[in-house]
PDB file of C-alpha atoms in Angstrom:
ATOM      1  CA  UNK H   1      24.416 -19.649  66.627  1.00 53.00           C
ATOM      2  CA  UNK H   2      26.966 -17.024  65.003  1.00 61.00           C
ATOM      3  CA  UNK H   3      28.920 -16.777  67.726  1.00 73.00           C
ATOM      4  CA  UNK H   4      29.275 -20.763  68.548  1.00 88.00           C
ATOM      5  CA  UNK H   5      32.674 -21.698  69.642  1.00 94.00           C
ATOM      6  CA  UNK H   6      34.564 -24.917  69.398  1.00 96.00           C
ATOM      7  CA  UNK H   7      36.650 -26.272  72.621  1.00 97.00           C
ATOM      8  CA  UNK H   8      40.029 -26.940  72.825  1.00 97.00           C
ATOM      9  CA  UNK H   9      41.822 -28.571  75.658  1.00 97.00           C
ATOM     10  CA  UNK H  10      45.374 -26.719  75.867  1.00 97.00           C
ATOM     11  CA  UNK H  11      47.411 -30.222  76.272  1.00 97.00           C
ATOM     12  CA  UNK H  12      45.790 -30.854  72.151  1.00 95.00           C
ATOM     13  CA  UNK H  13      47.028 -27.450  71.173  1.00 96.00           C
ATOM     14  CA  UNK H  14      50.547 -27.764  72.838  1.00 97.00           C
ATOM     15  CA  UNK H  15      50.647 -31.868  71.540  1.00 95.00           C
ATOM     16  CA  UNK H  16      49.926 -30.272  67.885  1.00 94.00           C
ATOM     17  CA  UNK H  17      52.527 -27.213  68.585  1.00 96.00           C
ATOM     18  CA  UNK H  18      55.012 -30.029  69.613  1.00 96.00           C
ATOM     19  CA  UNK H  19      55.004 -31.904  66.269  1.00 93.00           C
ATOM     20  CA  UNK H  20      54.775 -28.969  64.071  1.00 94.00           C
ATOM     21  CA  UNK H  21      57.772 -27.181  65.202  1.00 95.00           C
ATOM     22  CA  UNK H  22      60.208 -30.134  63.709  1.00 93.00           C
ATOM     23  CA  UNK H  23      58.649 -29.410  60.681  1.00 92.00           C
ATOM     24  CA  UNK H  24      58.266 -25.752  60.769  1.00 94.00           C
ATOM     25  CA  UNK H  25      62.071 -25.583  61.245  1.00 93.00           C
ATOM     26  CA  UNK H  26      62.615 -27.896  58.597  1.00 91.00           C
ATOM     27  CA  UNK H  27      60.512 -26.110  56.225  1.00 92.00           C
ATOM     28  CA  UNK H  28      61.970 -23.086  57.449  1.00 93.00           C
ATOM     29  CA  UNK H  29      65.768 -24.346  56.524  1.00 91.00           C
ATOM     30  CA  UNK H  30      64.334 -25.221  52.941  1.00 91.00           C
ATOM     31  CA  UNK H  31      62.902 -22.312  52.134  1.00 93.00           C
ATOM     32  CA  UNK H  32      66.159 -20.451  52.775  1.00 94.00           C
ATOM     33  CA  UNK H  33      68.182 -22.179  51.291  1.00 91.00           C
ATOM     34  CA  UNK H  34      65.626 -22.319  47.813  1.00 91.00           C
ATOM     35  CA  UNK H  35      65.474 -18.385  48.469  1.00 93.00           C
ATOM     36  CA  UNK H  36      69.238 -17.706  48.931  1.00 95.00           C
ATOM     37  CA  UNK H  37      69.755 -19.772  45.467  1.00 91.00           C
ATOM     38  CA  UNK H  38      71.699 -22.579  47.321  1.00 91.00           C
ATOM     39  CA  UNK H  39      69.075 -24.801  46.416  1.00 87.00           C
ATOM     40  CA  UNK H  40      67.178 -24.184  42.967  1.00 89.00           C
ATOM     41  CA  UNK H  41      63.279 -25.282  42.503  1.00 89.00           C
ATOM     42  CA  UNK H  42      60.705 -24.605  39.597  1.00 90.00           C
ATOM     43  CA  UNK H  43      58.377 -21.946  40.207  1.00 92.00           C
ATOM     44  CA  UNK H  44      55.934 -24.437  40.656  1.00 90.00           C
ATOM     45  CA  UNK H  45      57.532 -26.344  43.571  1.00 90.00           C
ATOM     46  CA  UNK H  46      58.604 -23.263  45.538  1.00 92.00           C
ATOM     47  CA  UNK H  47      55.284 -21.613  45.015  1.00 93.00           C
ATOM     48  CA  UNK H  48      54.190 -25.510  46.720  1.00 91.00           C
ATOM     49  CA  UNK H  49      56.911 -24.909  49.461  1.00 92.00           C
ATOM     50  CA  UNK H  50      56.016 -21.310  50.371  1.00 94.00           C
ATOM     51  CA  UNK H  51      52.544 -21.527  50.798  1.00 94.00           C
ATOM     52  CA  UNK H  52      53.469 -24.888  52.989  1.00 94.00           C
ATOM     53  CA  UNK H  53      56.223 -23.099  55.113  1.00 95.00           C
ATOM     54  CA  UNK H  54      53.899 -19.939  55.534  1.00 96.00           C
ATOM     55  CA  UNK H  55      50.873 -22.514  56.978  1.00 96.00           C
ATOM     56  CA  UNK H  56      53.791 -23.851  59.131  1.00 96.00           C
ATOM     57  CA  UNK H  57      54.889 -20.469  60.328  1.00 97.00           C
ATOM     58  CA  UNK H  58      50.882 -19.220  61.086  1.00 97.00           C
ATOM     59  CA  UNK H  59      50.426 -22.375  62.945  1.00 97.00           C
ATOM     60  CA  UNK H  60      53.096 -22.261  64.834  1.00 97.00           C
ATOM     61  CA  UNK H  61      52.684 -18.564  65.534  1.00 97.00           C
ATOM     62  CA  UNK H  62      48.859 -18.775  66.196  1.00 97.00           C
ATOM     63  CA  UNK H  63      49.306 -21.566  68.592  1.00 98.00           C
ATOM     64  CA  UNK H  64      51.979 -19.749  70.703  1.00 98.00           C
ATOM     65  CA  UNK H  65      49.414 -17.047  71.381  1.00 97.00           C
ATOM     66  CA  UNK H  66      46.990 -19.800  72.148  1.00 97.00           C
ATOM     67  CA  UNK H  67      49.133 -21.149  74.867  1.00 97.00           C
ATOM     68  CA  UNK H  68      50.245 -17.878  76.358  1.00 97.00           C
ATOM     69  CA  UNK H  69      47.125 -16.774  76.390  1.00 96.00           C
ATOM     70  CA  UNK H  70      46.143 -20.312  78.536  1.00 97.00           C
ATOM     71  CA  UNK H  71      48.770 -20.043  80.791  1.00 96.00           C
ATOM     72  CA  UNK H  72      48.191 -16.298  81.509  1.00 96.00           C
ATOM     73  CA  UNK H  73      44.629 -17.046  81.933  1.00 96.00           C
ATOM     74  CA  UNK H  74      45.224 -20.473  84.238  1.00 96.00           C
ATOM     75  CA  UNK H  75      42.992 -22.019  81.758  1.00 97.00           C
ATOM     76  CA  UNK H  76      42.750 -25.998  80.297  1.00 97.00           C
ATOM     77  CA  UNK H  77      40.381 -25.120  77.734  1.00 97.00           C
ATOM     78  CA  UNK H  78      40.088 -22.476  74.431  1.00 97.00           C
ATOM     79  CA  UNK H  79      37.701 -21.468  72.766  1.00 97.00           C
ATOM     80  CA  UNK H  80      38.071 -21.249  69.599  1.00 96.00           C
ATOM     81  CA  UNK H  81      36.064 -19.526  67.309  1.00 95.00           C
ATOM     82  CA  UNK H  82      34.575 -22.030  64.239  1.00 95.00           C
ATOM     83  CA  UNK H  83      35.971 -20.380  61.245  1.00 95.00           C
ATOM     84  CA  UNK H  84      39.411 -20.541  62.740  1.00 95.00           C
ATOM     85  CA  UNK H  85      39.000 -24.110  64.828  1.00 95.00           C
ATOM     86  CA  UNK H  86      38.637 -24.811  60.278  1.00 95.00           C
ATOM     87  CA  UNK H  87      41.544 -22.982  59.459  1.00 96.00           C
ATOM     88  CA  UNK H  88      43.711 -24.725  62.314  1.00 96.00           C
ATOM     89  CA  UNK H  89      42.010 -28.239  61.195  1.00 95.00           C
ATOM     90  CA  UNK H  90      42.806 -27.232  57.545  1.00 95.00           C
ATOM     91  CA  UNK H  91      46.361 -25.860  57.907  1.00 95.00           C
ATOM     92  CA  UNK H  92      47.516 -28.451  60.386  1.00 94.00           C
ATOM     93  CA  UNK H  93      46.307 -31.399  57.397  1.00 93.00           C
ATOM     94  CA  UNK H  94      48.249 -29.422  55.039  1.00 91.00           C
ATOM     95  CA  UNK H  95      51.623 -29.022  57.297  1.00 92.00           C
ATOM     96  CA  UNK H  96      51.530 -32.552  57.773  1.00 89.00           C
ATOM     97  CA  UNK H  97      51.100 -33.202  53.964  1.00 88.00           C
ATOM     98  CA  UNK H  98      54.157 -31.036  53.471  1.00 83.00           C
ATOM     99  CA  UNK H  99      56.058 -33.782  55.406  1.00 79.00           C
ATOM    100  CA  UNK H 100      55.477 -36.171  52.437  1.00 80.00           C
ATOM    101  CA  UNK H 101      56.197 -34.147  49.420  1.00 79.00           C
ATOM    102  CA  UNK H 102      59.645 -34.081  47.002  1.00 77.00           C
ATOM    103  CA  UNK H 103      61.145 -30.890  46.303  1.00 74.00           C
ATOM    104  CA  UNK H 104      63.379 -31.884  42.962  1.00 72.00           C
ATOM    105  CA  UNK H 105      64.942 -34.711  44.923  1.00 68.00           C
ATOM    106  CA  UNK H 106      64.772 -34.158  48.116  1.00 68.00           C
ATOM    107  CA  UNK H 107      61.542 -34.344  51.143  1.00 65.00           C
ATOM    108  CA  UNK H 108      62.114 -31.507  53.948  1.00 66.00           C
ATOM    109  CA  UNK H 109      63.212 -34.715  56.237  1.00 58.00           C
ATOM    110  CA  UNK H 110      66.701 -35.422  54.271  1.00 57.00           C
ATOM    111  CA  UNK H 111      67.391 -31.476  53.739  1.00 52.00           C
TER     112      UNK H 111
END
């Protein structure tokens, strides 16, 4: 039972990889700018917008190896272990949450 896995088809993972990268860029673009001082935030909202961006760059880094891994191994289906199948499922909610916040006066979609 420890070692139960969770299946994945690869076409979910590389839908999911597909809508996070618009964000993840975005996110990305934000985050420099609020760490180069072009754009100033309280420590409470970039503390908000790191620990989104850094979800957004694990995701999209974690699913990359997913898909290389796939296509290297000819396969249509992952297995994924459960503890990180949660993490994905967790992470994803939260990168798609980020979509929706206001940073001062500005969402990541008008930066």
């Amino acid at each position: 039972m420890e070692n139960e896995k969770t299946p994945v088809k690869v076409t979910v993972v590389k839908t999911i990889y597909e809508a996070l990268k618009p964000i993840y860029y975005k996110l990305l673009s934000l985050t420099d700018d609020v760490m180069s001082n072009r754009y100033p935030l309280s420590d409470y909202e970039k503390s908000l917008l790191l620990e989104q961006a850094s979800y957004a760059s694990t995701l999209k880094h974690l699913f990359e190896e997913i898909l290389d891994e796939a296509i290297e191994e000819s396969v249509n289906t992952v297995f994924l272990e459960k503890e990180e199948f949660k993490n994905i499922i967790y992470m994803s909610k939260c990168v798609e949450i980020s979509s929706k916040v206001v940073f001062k006066n500005t969402g990541i979609w008008s930066h």
